[in-house]
GROMACS .gro file of C-alpha atoms in nm:
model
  413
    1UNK     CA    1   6.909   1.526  -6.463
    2UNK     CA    2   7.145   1.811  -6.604
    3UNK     CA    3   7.430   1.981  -6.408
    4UNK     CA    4   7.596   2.340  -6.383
    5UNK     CA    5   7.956   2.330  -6.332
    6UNK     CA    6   8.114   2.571  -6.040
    7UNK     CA    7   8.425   2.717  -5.946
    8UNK     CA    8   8.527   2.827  -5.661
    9UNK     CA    9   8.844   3.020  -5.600
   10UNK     CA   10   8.953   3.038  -5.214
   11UNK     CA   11   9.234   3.229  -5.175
   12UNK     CA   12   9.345   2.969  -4.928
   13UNK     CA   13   9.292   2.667  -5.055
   14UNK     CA   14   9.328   2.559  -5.422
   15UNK     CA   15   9.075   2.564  -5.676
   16UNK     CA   16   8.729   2.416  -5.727
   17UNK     CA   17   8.577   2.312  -6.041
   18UNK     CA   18   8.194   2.335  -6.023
   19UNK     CA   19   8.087   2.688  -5.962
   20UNK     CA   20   8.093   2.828  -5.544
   21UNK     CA   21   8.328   3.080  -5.434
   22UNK     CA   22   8.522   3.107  -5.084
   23UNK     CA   23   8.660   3.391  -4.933
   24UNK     CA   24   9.002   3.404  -4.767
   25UNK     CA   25   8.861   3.539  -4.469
   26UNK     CA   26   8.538   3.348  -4.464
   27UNK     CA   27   8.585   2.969  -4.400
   28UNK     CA   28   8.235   2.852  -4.387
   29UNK     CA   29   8.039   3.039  -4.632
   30UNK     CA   30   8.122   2.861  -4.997
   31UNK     CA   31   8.176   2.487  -4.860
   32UNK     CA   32   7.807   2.518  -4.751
   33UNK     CA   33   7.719   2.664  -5.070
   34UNK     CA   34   7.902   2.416  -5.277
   35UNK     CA   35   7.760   2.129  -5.041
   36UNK     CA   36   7.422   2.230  -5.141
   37UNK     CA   37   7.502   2.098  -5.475
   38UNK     CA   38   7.413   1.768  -5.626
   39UNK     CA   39   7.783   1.703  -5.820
   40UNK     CA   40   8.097   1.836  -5.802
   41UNK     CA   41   8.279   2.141  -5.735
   42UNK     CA   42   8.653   2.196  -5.798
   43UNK     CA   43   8.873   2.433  -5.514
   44UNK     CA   44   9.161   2.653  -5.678
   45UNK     CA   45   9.333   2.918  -5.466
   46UNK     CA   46   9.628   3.064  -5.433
   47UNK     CA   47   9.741   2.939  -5.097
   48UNK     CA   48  10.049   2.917  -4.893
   49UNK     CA   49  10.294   2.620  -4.960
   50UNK     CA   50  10.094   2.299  -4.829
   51UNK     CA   51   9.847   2.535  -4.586
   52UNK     CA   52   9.536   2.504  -4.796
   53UNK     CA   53   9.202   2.586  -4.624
   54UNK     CA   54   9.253   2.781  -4.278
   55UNK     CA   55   8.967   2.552  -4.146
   56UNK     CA   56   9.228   2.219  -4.205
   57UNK     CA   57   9.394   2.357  -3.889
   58UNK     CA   58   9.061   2.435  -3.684
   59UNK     CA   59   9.134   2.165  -3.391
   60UNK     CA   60   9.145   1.927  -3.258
   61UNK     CA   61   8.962   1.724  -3.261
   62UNK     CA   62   9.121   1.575  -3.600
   63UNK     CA   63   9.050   1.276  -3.839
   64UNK     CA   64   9.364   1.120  -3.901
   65UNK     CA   65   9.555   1.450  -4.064
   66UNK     CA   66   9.200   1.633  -4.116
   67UNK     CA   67   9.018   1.871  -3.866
   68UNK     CA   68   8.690   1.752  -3.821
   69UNK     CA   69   8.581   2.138  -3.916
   70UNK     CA   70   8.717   2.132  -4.226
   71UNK     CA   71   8.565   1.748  -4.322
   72UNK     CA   72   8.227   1.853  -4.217
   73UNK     CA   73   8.139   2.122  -4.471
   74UNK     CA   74   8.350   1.987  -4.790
   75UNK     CA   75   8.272   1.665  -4.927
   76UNK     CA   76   8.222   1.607  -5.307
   77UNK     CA   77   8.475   1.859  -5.444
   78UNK     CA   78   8.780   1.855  -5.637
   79UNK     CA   79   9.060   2.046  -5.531
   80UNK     CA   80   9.355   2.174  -5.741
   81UNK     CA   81   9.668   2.407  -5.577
   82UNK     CA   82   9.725   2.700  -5.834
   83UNK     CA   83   9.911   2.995  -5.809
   84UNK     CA   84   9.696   3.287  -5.919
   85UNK     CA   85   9.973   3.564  -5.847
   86UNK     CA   86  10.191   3.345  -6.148
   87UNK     CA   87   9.997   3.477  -6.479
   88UNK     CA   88   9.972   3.107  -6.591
   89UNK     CA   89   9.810   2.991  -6.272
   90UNK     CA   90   9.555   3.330  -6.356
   91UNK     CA   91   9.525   3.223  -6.719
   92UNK     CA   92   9.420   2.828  -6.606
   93UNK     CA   93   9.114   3.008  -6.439
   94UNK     CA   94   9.031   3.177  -6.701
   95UNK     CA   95   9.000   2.897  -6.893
   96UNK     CA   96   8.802   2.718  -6.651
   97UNK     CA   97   8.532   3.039  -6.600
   98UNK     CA   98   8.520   2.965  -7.029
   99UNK     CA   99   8.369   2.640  -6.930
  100UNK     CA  100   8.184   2.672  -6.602
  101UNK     CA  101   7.850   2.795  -6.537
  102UNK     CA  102   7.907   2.965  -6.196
  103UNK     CA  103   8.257   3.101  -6.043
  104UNK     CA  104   8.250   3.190  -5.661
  105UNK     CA  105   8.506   3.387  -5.493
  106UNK     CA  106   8.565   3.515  -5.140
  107UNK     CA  107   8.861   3.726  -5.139
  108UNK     CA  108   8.850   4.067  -5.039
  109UNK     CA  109   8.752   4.328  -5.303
  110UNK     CA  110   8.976   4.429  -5.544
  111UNK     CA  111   9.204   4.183  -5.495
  112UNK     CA  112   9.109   3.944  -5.780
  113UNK     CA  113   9.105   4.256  -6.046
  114UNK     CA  114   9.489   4.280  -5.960
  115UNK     CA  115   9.498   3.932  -6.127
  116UNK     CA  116   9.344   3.997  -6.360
  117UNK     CA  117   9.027   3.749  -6.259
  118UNK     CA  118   8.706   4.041  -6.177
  119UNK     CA  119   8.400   4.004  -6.296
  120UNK     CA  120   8.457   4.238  -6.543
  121UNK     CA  121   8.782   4.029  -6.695
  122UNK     CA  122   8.614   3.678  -6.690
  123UNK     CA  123   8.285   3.816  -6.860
  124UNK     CA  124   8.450   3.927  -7.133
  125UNK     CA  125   8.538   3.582  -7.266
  126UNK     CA  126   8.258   3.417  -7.063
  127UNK     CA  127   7.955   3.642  -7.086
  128UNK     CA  128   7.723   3.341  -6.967
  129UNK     CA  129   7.945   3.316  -6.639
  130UNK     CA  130   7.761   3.383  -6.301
  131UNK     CA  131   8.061   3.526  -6.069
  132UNK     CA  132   7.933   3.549  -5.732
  133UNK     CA  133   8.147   3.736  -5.488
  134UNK     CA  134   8.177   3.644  -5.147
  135UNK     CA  135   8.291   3.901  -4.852
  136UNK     CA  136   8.269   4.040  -4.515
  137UNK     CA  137   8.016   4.376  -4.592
  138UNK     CA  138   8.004   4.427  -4.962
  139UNK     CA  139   8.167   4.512  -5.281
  140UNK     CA  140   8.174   4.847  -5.235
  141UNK     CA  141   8.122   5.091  -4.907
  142UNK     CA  142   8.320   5.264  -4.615
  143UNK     CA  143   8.403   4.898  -4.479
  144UNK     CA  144   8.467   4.692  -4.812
  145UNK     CA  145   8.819   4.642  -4.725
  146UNK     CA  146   8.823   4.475  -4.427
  147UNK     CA  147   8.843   4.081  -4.377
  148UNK     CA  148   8.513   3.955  -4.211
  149UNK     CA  149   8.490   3.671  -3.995
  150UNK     CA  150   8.163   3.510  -3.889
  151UNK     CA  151   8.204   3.634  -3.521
  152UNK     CA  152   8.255   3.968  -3.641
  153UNK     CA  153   8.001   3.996  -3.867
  154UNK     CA  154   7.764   3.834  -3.592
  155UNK     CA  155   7.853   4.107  -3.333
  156UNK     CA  156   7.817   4.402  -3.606
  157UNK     CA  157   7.520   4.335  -3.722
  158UNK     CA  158   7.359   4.291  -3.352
  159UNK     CA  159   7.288   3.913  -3.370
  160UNK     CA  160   7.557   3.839  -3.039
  161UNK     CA  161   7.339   4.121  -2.888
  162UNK     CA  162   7.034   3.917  -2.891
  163UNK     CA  163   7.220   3.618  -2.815
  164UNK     CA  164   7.229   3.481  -2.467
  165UNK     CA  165   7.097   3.473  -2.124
  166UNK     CA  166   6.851   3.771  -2.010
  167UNK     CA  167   7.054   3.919  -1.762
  168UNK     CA  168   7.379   3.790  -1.916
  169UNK     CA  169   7.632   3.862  -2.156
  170UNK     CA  170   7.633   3.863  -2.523
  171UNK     CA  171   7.700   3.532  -2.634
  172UNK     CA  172   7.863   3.409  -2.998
  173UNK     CA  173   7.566   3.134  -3.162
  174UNK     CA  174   7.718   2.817  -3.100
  175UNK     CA  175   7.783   2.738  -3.480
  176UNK     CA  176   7.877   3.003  -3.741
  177UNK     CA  177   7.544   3.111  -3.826
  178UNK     CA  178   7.623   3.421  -4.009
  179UNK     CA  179   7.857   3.234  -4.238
  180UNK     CA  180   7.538   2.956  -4.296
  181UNK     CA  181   7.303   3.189  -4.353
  182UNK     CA  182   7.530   3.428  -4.608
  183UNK     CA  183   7.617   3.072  -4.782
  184UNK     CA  184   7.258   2.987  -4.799
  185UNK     CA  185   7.130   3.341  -4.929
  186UNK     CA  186   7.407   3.299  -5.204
  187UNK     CA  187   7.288   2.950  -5.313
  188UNK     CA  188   6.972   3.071  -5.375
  189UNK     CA  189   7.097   3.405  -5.563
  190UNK     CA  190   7.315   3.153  -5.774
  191UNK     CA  191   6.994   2.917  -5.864
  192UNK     CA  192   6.805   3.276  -5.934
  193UNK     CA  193   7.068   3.363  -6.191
  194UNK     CA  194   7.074   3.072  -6.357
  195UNK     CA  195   6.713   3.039  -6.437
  196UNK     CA  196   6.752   3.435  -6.592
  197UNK     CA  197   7.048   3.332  -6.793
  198UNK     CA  198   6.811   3.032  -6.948
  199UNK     CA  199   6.557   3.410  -7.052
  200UNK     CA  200   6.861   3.656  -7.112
  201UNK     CA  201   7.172   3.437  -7.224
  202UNK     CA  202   7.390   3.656  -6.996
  203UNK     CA  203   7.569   3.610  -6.682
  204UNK     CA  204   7.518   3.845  -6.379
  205UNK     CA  205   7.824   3.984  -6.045
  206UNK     CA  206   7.641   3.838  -5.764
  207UNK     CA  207   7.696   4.054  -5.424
  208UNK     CA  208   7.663   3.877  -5.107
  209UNK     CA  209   7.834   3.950  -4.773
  210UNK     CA  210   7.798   3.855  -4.408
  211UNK     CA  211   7.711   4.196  -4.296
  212UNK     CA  212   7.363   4.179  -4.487
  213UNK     CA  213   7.337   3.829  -4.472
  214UNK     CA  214   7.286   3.867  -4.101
  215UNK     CA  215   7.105   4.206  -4.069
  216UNK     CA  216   6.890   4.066  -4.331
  217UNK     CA  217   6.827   3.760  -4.068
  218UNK     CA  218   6.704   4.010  -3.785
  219UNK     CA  219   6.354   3.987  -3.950
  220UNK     CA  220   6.119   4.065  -3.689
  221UNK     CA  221   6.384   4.197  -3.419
  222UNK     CA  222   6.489   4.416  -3.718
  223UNK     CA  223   6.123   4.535  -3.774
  224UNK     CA  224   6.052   4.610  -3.381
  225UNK     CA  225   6.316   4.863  -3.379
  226UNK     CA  226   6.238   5.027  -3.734
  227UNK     CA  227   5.889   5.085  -3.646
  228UNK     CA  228   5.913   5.138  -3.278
  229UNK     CA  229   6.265   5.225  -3.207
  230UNK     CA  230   6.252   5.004  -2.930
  231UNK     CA  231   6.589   4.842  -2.841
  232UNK     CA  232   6.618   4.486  -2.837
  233UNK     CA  233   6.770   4.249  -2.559
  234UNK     CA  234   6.877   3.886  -2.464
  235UNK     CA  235   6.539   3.635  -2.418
  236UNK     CA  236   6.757   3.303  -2.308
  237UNK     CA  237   6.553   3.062  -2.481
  238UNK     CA  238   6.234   3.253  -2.453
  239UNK     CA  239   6.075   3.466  -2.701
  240UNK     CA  240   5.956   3.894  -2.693
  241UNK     CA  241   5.614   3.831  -2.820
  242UNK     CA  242   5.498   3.497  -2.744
  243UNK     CA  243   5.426   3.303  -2.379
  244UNK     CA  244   5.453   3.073  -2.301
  245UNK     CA  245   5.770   3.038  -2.587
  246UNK     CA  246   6.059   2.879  -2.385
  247UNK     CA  247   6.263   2.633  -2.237
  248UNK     CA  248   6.190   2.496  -1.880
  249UNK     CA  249   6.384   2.305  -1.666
  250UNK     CA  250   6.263   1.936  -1.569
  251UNK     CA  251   6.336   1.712  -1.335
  252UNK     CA  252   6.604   1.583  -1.534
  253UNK     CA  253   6.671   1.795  -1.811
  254UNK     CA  254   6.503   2.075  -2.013
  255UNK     CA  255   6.193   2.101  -2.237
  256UNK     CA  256   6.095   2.334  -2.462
  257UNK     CA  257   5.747   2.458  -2.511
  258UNK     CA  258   5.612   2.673  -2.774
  259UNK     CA  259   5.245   2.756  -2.730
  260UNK     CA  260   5.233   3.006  -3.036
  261UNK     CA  261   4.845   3.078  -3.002
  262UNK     CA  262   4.570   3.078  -2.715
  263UNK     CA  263   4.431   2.751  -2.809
  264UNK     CA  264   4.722   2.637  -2.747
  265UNK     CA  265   4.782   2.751  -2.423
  266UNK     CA  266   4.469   2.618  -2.309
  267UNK     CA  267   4.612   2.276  -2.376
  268UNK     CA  268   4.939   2.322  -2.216
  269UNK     CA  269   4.754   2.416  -1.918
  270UNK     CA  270   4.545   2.111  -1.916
  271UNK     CA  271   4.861   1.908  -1.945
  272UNK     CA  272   4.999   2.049  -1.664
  273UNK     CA  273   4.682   2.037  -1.486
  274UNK     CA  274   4.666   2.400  -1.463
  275UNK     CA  275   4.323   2.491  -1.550
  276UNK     CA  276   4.267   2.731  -1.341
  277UNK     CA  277   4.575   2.964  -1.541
  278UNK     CA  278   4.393   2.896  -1.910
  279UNK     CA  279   4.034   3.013  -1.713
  280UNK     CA  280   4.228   3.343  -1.541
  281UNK     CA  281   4.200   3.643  -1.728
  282UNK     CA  282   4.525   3.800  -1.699
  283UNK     CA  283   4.618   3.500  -1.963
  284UNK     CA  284   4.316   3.462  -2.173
  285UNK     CA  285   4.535   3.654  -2.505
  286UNK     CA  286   4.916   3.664  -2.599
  287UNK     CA  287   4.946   4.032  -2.594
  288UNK     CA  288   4.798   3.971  -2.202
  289UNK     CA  289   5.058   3.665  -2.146
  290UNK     CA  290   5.312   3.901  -2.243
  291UNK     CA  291   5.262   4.137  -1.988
  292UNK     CA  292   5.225   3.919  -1.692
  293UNK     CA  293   5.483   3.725  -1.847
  294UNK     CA  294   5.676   3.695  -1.509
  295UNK     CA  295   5.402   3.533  -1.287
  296UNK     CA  296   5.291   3.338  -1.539
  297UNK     CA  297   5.646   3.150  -1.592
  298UNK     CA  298   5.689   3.117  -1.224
  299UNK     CA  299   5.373   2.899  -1.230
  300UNK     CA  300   5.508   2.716  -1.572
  301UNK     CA  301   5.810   2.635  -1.413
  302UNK     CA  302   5.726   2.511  -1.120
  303UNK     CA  303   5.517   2.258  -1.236
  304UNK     CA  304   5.763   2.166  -1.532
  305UNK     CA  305   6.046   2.079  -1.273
  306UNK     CA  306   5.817   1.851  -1.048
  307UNK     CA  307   5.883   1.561  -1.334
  308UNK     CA  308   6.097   1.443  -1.618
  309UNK     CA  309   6.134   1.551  -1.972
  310UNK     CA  310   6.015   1.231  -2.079
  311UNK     CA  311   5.739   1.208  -1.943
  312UNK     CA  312   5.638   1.519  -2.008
  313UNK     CA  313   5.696   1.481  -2.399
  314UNK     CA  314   5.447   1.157  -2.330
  315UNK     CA  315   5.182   1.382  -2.177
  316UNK     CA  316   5.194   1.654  -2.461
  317UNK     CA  317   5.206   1.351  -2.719
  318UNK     CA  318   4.913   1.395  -2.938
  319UNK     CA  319   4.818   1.738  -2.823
  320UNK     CA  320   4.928   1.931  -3.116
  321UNK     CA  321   5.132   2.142  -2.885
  322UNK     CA  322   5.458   2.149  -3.005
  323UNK     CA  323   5.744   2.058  -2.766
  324UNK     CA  324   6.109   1.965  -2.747
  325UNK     CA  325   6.386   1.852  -2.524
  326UNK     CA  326   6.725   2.037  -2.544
  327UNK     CA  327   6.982   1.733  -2.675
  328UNK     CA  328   7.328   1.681  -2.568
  329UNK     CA  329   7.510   1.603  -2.957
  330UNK     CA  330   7.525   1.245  -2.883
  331UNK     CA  331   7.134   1.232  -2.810
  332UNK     CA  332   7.055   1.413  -3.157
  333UNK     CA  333   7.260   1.082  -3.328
  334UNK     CA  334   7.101   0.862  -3.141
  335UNK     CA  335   6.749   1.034  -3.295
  336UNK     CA  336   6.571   0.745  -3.489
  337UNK     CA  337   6.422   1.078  -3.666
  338UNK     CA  338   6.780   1.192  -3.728
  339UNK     CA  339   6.860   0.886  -3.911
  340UNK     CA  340   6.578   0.835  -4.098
  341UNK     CA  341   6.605   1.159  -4.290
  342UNK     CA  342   6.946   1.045  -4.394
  343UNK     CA  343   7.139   1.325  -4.147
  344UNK     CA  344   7.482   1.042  -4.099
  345UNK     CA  345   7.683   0.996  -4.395
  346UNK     CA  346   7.980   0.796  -4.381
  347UNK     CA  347   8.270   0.820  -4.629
  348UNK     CA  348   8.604   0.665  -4.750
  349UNK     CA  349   8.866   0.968  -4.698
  350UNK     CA  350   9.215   0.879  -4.863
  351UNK     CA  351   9.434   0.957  -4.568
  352UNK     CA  352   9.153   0.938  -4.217
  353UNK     CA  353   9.004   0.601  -4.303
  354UNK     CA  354   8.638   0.589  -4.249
  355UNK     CA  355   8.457   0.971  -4.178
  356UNK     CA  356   8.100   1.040  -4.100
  357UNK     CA  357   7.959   1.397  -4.144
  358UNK     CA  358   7.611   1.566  -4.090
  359UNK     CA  359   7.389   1.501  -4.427
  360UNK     CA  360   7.193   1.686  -4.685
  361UNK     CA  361   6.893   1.875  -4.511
  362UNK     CA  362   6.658   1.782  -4.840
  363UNK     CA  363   6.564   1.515  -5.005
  364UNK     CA  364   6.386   1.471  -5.354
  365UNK     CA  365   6.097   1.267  -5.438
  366UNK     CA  366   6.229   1.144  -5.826
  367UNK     CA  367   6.626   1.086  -5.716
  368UNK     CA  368   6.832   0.978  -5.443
  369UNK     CA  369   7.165   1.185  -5.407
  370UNK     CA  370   7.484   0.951  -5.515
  371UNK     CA  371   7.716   0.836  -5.264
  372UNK     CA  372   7.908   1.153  -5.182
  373UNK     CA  373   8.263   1.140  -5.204
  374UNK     CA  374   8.521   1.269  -4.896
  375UNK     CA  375   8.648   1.601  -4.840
  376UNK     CA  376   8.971   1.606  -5.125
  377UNK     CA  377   9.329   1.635  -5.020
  378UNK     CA  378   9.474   1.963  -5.112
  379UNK     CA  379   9.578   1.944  -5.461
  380UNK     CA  380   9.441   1.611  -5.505
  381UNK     CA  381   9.270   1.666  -5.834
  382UNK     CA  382   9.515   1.956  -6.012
  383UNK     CA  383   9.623   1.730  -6.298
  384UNK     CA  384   9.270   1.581  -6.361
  385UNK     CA  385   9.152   1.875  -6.387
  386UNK     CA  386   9.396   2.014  -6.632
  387UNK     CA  387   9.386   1.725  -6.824
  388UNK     CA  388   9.001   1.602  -6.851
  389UNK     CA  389   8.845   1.925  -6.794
  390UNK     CA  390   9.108   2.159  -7.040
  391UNK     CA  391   9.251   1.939  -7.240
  392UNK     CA  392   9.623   2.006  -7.145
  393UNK     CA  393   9.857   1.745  -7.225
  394UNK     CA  394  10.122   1.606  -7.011
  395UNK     CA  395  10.450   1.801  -7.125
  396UNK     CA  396  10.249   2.139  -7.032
  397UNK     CA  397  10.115   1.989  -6.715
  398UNK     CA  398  10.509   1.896  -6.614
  399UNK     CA  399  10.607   2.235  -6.715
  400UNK     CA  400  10.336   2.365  -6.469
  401UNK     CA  401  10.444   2.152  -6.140
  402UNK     CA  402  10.852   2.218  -6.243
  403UNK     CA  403  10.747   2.607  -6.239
  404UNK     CA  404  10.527   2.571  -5.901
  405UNK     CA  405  10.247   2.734  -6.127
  406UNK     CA  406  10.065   2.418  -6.006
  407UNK     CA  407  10.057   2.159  -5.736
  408UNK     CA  408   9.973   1.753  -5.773
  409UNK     CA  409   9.975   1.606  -5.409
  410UNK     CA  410   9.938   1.261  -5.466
  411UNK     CA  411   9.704   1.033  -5.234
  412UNK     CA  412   9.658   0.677  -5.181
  413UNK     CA  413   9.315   0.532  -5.268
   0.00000   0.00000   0.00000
């Protein structure tokens, strides 16, 4: 099969040859979006001296020298350490845009124009480039300029508002969501431009940001209060419109049930030997669940803490009601499920030894994904790059690292 080459440029980490952006303030977003990909992607950014990538210093816990953040979310890219404020280290990414497909970029707005490196620079010499720009709430509007953070964004746009116990506070999702989800929606609006490219010949400024990312994600909680202007609140586990939609505690643990239809119902009842709640009228619908939602999950619970998760999940086995015990981290490893759909890759990384990291959520029927290689050592790949990807030779390469246009940090393999 074919590939597109990306590029990423991070402003804190170094550069990235196959085409995903990252912005300084947003340390999730473009590793997910560059993870999604099947080959390579090359980091360039203009970063402090030996910093890189904020997330290297998320910790502990650490892998060897690495943060386990930062190894999670970047495996099979290059890295280079340029200097895009130097107008050589700007004029290498020009000539890498020339021969990419994709560039993505998260620093704030504006601040790539300055080197001369917009949208509206690169696609004059690379018309065919897709430049997708990465940021906290948009290209353009009141709040533009400010840095974005996936916590922010998550409380701005209302999703730490749904987020936690009924009666309790808000409560930050317990992975950066936000930052997923924004990474995700660019993927696909990267994919999208490439297929109109193969109709138009011409690239496209893609526009994603956290702020619509997650408002986007609201969906239905987004739709109550449009059409009803009814304000939302915190569920716990359970859910606004459906009953029984929740976790309940065990004997042991917790378990959740989601009975998303009457039929349903009927059969968690029988499970729980219940009958006589499926046959009471107050519960024959949803919409009537719903509002005797409160006796009803007395009842539920009761009977769901009299024995353990286990054996519940036995008893619902074959019922077509779907159900679920809350994991610790170390029970979702232990999964036979988990491994089976490939979810624990382990890696070679030059300076931790051996690293295992969460794996691809797809899988193809025609192809098997190669083996992926580790999260790169800042700098690790500036002179490949230079030389196998632009052709420079070594006395302009030398030139480069004597006028700290360029960084080489050398690894042992």
């Amino acid at each position: 099969m074919s590939y597109h080459s990306w590029l990423s440029l991070n402003k804190m980490t170094g550069n990235m040859l196959s085409v995903v952006p990252r912005l300084r303030r947003i340390q999730l977003i473009s590793p997910r979006i560059q993870m999604s990909r099947l080959k390579f992607t090359t980091t360039i950014g203009n970063q402090p001296q030996g910093a890189g990538d904020d997330t290297r210093a998320w910790g502990p816990p650490f892998v060897g020298q690495e943060s386990a953040y930062f190894i999670s979310v970047n495996r099979n890219k290059k890295s280079m350490a340029v200097n895009l404020k130097d107008p050589r280290g700007a004029r290498i990414i020009t000539e890498l845009a020339e021969v990419c497909d994709v560039l993505v970029e998260n620093y704030l707005p504006g601040k790539l124009s300055k080197m001369g490196l917009s949208y509206q620079d690169l696609a004059t010499v690379a018309p065919r480039l897709i430049y997708c720009s990465i940021s906290g709430y948009g290209q353009t509007g009141p709040q533009s300029h400010k840095p974005g953070y996936d916590s922010i964004a998550s409380a701005i746009s209302g999703m730490m508002h749904i987020t936690g116990p009924e009666n309790g506070d808000p409560v930050r999702p317990g992975v950066a969501m936000t930052d997923l989800a924004t990474g995700l929606y660019a993927h696909g609006a990267i994919l999208a431009a490439l297929l109109q490219r193969q109709k138009t010949g011409k690239g496209v400024h893609i526009d994603c940001n956290l702020l619509s990312s997650q408002v986007a994600c609201l969906t239905h909680i987004a739709s109550n209060y449009l059409n009803t202007k009814k304000e939302a609140k915190r569920w716990g586990t359970a859910h606004e419109s459906i009953v029984p939609y929740q976790g309940f505690k065990t004997s042991d643990g917790f378990l959740v049930v989601a009975a998303g239809n009457d039929q349903q119902f009927v059969k968690v009842c029988k499970v729980l030997s219940l009958d006589n709640l499926a046959d009471d009228p107050k519960y024959k619908t949803n919409t009537l669940r719903v509002q005797h939602r409160e006796e009803l999950l007395q009842a539920l619970s009761k009977r769901f803490s009299e024995d353990t998760t286990d054996e519940w999940i036995r008893r619902f086995d074959g019922t077509g009601v779907p159900v679920g015990p809350i994991n610790n981290i170390q029970q979702v490893f232990s999964d036979p499920q988990v491994s089976h759909n490939g979810l624990i890759l382990e890696m070679e990384h030059p300076t931790s030894g051996t690293i295992q990291v969460p794996g691809p959520a797809v899988r193809f029927s025609n192809f098997e994904f190669d083996r992926p290689l580790p999260p790169p050592v800042i700098g690790q790949h500036t002179v490949q790059v230079l030389r196998d990807t632009l052709g420079y030779n070594d006395d302009v390469i030398h030139e480069l690292l004597k006028l700290k246009t360029i960084e080489q940090h050398e690894v042992q393999l």
